[in-house]
Structures are given as C-alpha cells and as structure tokens.
PDB file of C-alpha atoms in Angstrom:
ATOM      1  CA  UNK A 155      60.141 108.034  62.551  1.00  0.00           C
ATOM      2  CA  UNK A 156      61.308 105.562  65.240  1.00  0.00           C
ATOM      3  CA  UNK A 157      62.996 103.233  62.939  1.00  0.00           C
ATOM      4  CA  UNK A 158      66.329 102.570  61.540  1.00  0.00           C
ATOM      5  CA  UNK A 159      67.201 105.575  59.006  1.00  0.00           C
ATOM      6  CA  UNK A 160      69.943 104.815  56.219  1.00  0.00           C
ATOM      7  CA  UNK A 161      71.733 107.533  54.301  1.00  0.00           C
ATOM      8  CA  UNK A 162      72.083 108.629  51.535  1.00  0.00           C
ATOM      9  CA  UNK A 163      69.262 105.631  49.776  1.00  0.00           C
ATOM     10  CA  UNK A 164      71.576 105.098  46.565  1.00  0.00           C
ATOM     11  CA  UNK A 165      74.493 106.445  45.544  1.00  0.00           C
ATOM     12  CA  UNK A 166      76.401 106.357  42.395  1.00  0.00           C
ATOM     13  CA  UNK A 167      79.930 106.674  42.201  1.00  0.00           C
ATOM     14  CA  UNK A 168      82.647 106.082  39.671  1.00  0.00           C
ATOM     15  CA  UNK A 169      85.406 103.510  40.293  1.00  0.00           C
ATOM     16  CA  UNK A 170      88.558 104.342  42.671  1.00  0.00           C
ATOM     17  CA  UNK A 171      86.132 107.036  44.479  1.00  0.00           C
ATOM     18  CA  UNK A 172      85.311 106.651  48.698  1.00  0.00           C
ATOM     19  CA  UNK A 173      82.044 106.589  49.702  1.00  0.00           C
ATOM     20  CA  UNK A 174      80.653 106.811  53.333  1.00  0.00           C
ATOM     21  CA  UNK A 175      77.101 105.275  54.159  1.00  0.00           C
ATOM     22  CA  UNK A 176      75.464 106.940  57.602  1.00  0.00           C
ATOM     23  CA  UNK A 177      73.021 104.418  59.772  1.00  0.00           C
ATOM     24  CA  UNK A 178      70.682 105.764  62.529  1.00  0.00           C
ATOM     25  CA  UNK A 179      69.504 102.808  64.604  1.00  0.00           C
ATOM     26  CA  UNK A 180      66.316 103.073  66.652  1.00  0.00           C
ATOM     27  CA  UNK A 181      67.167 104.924  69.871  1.00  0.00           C
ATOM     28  CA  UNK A 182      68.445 103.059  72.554  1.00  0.00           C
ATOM     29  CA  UNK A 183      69.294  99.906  70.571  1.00  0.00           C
ATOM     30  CA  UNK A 184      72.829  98.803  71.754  1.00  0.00           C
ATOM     31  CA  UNK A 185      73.353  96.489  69.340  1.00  0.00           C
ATOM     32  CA  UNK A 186      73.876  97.644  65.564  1.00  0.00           C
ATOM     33  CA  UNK A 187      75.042  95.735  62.679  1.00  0.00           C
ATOM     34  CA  UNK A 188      75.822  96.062  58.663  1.00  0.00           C
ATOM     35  CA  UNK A 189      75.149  93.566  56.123  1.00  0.00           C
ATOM     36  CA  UNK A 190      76.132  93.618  52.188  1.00  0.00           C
ATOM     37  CA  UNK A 191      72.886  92.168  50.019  1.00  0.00           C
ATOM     38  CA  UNK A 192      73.642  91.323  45.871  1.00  0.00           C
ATOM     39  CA  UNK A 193      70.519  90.901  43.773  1.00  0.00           C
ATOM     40  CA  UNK A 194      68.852  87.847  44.598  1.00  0.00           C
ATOM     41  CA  UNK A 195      70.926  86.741  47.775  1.00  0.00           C
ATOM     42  CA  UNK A 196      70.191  86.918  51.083  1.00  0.00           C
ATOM     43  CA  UNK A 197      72.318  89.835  53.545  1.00  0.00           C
ATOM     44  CA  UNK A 198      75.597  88.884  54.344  1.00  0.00           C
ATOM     45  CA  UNK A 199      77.030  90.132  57.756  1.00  0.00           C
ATOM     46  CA  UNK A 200      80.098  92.595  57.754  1.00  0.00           C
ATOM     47  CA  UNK A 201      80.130  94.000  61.216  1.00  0.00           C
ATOM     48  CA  UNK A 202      78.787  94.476  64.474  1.00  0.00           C
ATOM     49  CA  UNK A 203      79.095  97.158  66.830  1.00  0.00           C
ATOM     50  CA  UNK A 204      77.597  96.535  70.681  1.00  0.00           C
ATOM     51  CA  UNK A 205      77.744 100.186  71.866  1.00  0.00           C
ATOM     52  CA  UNK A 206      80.694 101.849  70.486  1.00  0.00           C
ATOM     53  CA  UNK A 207      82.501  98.657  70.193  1.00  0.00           C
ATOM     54  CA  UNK A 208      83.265  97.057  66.922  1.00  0.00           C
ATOM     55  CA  UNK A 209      82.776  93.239  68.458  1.00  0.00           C
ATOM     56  CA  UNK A 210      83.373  91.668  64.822  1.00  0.00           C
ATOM     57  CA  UNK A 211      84.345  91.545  61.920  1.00  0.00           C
ATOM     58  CA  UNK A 212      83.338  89.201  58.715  1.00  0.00           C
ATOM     59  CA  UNK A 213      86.446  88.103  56.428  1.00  0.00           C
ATOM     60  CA  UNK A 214      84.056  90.066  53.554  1.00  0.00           C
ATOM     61  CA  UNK A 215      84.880  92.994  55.352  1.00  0.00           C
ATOM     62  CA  UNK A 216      88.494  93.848  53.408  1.00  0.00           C
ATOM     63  CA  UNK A 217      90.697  96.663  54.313  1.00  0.00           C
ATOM     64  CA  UNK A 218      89.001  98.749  52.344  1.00  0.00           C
ATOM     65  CA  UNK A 219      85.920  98.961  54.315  1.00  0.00           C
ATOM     66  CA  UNK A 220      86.015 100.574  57.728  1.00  0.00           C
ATOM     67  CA  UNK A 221      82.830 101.256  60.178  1.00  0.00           C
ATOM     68  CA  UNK A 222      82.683 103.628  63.162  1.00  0.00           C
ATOM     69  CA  UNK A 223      80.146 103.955  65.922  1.00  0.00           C
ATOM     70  CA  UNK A 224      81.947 106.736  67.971  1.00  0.00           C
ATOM     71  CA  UNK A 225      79.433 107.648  70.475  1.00  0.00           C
ATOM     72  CA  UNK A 226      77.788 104.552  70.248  1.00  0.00           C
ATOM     73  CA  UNK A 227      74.461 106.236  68.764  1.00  0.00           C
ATOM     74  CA  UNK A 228      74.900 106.435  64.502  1.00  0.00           C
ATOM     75  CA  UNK A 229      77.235 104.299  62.256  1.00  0.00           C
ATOM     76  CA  UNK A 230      79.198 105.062  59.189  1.00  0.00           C
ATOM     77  CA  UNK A 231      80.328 102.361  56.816  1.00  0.00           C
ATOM     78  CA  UNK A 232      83.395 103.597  54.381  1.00  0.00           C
ATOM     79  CA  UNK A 233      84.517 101.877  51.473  1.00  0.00           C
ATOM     80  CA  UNK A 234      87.851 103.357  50.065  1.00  0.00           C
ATOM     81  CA  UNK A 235      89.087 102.784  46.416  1.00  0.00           C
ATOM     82  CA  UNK A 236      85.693 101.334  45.638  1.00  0.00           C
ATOM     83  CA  UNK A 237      85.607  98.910  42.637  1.00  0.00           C
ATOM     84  CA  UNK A 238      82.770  97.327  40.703  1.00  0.00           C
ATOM     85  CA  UNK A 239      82.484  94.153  43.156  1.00  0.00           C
ATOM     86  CA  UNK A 240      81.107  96.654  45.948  1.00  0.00           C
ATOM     87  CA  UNK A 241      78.225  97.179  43.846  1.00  0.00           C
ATOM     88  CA  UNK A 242      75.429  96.378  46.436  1.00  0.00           C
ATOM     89  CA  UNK A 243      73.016  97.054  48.766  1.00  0.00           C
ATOM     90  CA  UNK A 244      74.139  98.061  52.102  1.00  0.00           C
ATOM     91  CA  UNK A 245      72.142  97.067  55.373  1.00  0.00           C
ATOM     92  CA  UNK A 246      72.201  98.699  58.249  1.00  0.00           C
ATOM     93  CA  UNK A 247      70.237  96.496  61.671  1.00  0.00           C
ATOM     94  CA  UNK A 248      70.138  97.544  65.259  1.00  0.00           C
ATOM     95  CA  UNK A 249      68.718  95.314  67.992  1.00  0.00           C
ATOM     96  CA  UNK A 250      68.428  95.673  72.217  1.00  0.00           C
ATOM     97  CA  UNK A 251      70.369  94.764  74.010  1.00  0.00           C
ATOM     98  CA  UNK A 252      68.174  92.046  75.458  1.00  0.00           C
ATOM     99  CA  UNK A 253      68.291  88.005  74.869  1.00  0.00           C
ATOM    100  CA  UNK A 254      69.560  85.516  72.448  1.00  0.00           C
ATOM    101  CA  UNK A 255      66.708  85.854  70.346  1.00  0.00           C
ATOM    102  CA  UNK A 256      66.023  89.283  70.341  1.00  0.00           C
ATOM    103  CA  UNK A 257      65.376  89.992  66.308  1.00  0.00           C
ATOM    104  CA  UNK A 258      67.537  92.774  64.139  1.00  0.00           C
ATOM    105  CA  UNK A 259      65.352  95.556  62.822  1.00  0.00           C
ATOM    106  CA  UNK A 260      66.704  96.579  59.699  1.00  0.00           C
ATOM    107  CA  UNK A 261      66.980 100.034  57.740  1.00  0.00           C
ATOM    108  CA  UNK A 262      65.730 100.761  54.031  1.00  0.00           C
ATOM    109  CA  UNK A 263      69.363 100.593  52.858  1.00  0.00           C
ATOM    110  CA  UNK A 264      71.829 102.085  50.567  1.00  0.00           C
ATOM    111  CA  UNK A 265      71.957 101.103  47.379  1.00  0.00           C
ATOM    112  CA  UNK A 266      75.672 101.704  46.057  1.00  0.00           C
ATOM    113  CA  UNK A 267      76.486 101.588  42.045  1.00  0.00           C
ATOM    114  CA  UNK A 268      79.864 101.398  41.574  1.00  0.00           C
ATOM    115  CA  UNK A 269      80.344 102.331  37.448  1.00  0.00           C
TER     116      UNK A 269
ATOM    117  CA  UNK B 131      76.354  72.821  56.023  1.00  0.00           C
ATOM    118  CA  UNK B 132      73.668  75.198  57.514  1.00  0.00           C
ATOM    119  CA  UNK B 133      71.094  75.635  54.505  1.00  0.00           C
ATOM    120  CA  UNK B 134      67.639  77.303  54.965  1.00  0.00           C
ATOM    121  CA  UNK B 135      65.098  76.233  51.617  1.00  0.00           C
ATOM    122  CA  UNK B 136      62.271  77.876  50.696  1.00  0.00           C
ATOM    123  CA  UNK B 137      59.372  76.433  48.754  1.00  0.00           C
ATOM    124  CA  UNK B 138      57.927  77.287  46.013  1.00  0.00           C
ATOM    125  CA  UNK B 139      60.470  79.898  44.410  1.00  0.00           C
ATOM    126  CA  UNK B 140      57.702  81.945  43.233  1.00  0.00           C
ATOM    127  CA  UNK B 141      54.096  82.119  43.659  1.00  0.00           C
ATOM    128  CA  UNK B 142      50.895  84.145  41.870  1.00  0.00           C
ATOM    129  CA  UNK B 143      47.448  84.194  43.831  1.00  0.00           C
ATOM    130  CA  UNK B 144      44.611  86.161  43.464  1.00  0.00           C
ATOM    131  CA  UNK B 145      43.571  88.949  45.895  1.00  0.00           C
ATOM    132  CA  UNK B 146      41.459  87.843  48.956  1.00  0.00           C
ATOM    133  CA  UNK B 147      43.274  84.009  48.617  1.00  0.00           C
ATOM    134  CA  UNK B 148      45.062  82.471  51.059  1.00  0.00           C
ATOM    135  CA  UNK B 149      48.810  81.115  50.788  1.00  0.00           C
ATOM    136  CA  UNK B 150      50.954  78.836  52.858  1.00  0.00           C
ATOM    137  CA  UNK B 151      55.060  79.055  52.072  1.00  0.00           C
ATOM    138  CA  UNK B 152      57.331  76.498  53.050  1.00  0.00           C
ATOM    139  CA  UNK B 153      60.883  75.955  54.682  1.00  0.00           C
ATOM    140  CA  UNK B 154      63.268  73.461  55.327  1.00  0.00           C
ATOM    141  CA  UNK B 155      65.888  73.884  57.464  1.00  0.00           C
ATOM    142  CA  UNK B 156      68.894  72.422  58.460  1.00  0.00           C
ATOM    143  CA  UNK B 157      71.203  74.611  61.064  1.00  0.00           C
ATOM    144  CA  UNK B 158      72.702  74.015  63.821  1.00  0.00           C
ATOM    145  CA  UNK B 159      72.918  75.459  66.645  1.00  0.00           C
ATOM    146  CA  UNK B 160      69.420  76.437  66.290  1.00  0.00           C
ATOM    147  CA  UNK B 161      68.369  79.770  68.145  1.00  0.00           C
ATOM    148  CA  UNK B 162      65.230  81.161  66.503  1.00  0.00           C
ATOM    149  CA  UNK B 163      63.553  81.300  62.888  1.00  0.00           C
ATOM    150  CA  UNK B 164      62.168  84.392  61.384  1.00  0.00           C
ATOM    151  CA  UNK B 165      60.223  85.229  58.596  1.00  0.00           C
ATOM    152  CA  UNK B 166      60.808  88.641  56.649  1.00  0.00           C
ATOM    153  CA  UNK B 167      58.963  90.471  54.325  1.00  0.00           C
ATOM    154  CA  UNK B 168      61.541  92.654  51.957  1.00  0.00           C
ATOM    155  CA  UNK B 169      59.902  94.619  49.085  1.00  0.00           C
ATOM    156  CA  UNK B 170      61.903  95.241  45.876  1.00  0.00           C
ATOM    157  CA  UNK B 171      65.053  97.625  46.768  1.00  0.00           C
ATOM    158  CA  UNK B 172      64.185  98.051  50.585  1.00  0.00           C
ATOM    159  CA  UNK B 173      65.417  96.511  53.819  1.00  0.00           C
ATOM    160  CA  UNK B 174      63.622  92.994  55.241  1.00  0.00           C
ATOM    161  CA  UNK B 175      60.654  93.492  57.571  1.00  0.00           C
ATOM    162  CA  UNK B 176      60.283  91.127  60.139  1.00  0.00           C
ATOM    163  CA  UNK B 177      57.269  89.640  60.513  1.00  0.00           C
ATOM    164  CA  UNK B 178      57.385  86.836  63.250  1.00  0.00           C
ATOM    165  CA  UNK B 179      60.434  85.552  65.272  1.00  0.00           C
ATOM    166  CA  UNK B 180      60.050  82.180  67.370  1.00  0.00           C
ATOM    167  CA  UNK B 181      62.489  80.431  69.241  1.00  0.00           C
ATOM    168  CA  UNK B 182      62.345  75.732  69.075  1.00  0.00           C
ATOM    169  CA  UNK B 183      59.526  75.898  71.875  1.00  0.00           C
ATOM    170  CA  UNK B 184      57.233  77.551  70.064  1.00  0.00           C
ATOM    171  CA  UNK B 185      55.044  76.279  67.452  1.00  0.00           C
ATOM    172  CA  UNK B 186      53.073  78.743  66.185  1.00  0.00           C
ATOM    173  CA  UNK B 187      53.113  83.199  65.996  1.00  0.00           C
ATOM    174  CA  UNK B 188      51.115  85.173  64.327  1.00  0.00           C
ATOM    175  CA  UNK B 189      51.504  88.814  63.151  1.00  0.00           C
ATOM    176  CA  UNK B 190      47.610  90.030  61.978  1.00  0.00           C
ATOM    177  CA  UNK B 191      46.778  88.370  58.349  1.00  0.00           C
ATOM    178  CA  UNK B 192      50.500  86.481  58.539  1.00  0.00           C
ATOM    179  CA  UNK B 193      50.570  83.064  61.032  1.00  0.00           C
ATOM    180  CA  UNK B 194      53.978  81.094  61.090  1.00  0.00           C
ATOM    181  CA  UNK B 195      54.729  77.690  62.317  1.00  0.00           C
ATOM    182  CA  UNK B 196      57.437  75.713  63.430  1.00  0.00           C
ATOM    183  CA  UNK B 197      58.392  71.763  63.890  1.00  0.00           C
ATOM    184  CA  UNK B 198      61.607  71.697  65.520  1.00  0.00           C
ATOM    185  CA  UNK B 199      61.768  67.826  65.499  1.00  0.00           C
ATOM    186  CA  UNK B 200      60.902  67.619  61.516  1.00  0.00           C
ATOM    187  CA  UNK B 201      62.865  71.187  60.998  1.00  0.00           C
ATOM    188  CA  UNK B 202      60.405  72.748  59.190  1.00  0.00           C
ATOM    189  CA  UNK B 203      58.066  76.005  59.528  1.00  0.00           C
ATOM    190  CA  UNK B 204      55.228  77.566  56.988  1.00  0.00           C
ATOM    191  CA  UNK B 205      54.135  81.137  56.934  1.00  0.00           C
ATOM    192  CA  UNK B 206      50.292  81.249  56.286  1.00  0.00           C
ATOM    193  CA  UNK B 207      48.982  84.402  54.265  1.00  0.00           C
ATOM    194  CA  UNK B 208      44.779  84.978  55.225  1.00  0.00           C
ATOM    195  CA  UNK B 209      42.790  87.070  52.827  1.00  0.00           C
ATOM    196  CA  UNK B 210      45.695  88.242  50.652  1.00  0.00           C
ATOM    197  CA  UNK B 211      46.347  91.941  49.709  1.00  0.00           C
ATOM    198  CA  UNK B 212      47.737  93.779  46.412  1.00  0.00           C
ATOM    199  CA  UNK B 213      50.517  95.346  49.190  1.00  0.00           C
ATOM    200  CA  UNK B 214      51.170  91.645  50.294  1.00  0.00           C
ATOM    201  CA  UNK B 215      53.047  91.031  46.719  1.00  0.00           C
ATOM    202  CA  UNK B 216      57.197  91.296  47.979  1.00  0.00           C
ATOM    203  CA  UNK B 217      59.852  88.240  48.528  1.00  0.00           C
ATOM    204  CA  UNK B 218      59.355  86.119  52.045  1.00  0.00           C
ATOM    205  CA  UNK B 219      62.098  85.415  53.167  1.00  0.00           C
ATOM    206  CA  UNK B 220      63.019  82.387  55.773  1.00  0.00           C
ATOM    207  CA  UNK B 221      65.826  83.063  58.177  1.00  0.00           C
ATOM    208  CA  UNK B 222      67.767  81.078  60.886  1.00  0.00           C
ATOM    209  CA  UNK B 223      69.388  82.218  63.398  1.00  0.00           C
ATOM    210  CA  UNK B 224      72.697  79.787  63.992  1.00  0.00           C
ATOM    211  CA  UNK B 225      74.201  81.053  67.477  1.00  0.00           C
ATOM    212  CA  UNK B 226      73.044  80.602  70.653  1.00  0.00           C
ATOM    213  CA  UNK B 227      75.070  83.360  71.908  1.00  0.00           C
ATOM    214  CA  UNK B 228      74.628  87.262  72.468  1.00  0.00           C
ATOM    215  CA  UNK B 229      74.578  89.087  69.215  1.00  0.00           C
ATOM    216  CA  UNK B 230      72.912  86.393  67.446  1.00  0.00           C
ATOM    217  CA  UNK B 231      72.135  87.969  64.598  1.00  0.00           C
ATOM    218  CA  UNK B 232      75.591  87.945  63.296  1.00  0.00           C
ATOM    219  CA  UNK B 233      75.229  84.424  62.184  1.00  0.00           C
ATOM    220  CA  UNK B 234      71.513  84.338  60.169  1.00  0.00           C
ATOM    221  CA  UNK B 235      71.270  82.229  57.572  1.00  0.00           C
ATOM    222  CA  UNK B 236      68.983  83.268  55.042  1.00  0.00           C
ATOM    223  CA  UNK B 237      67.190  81.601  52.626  1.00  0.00           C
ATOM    224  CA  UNK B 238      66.377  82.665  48.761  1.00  0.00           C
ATOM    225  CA  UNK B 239      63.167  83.808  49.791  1.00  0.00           C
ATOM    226  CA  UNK B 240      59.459  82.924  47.676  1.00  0.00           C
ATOM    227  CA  UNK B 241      58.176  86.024  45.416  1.00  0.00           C
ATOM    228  CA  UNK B 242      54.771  86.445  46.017  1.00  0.00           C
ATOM    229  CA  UNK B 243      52.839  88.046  44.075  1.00  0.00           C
ATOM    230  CA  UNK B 244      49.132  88.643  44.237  1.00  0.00           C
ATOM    231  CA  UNK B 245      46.964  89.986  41.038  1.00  0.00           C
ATOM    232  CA  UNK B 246      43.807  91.659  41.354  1.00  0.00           C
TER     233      UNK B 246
END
C-alpha cells in the first residue's frame, strides 16, 4: 500500500490518559500535515512538518498536544491529559514537495473517544 | 470572511443518474479548489484539484468546473454508482504560498446518496 497509513484506526481511552497517534505518509512526500475533524465539520489544521521540521503550528494545537517527525519519514501526534473535547478524528496528509498547488493526500484516520 | 458553500446539503438519486453539486466560494487569496470524496469514518479522497486558469478536470465518471470570475465550480456525477453514495466535499485552498494546504477552507460537504 503506497498511501498514507494511520495508526492505531480508533482508540478509546478514559479521561486524564496520553495517547500517541502514528502517521506513515507516502514515501518521499516532504511535506506532512495533521488535521482534527468533529462530526459534521470540515478538518481543521494543527501542524505541519516539511521534512523533520515542525514549520507551524495552529492556536488549536494546546500544550497538550505535541507532534514529532524525527527522521523526517513517520509522524506521531501526542495528546497528554486528554479530556472529552479531544474527542475526534485525527488526520494525518502528506504532500511533495512540489508547487503551490500540489494537493494533500490524506490517511484513513484515527478516530479517538475520549470517555 | 473566507466561506466555501455547498449546494444542496443532501441529495438521493437513483443508480445509473447523473448529478451536478454546487459551490460558492468566497476566499481570498485564491490558490486552487478541490473536490473530495470522504466516506463515513474515513479520510477525504481527492478527486480533482484545479488552480483559477482552469475551467474544467475530470477524474473518470466525476467532471468538475470552475468560474473564477463568478466564484463558483460544480462537480458532475455520470452514470451514478451504489459506491458513489459518501459526503463531497468543496475545498479552497487560501495561500498562495508553499505549504498551501495549511490554510484549506472546507466546506460542509453534500451527502449523496444513491439507491438502487
């Protein structure tokens, strides 16, 4: 499979617990991104690495989230002390490094259920 | 405000019809539109990207358009499947600069679904 691979698809954890989501973007894609989607909304941007480098970072993104792309291949997105308001999906998007217009290619997500 | 609207909100054919979906859209600086395909629970597909020169992509059975001057673009469905039924989405793309899709503005999306 040549696309981008989330991990794990949902997860279920009680309140106060950490939780680390793992993204594979498609090989060779410099570019790699992670966006929060609620039910009914479109994604919302947290972060964006361009190799290993986090570039930015959205205001959603509190201090209890914290992403990594240490070899600039795979992604991890943590969320400490989670609470009920991080219920959500969780998108993972790579892209080439290419053009202005060159279009994210995004992952099956994770599905996270805070209870 | 950048806005992206979709038209209608939800939409039953029959299988074999075709179906045109509508959006409005009102960002600036433009960079590209995209449609997306996202099924129930799983990530957005991307079906066609095109940047204000171009007025027309298509992606097999699925044909967009766009009007840059009117801000507008439709995403034509031929010969509709039972595995076309999902939420199409409309998106905008608001920077001109690298890493563009940082700043996509999304709309609600139409649910299509189409019955046997």
């Amino acid at each position: 499979d040549t696309g981008v691979s989330q991990d794990p698809r949902h997860k279920i954890t009680k309140r106060g617990q950490n939780v680390t989501f793992r993204c594979d973007p498609i090989s060779e894609h410099n570019r790699l991104y992670w966006y929060r989607q609620t039910l009914g909304q479109g994604p919302e941007f947290l972060t964006y690495f361009q190799n290993e480098a986090q570039l930015e970072k959205s205001r959603l993104l509190s201090d209890r989230f914290s992403a990594e792309r240490p070899k600039g291949s795979f992604s991890t997105l943590e969320i400490q002390r989670t609470e009920q308001g991080d219920s959500a999906m969780y998108l993972c998007a790579s892209s080439p490094l290419r053009n202005q217009n060159t279009e994210a290619f995004f992952g099956q997500g994770t599905r996270l259920t805070v209870v | 405000k950048n806005q992206v609207e979709q038209s209608p909100q939800s939409l039953i054919i029959l299988e074999g019809k075709n179906c045109t979906l509508q959006c409005n859209y009102t960002v600036s600086p433009f960079s590209n539109l995209r449609w997306y395909k996202q099924d129930t629970g799983r990530g957005p597909v991307s079906l066609t990207i095109m940047t204000f020169s171009e007025n027309t992509k298509s992606n097999g059975r699925y044909t967009a358009t766009l009007d840059a001057d009117t801000k507008q673009s439709s995403l034509h469905i031929t010969a509709s499947q039972l595995s076309d039924s999902a939420s199409y989405i409309c998106v905008v793309s608001a920077s001109g600069n690298a890493g563009n899709n940082r700043k996509l503005i999304w709309g609600l999306g139409t649910s299509l679904a189409v019955n046997p």
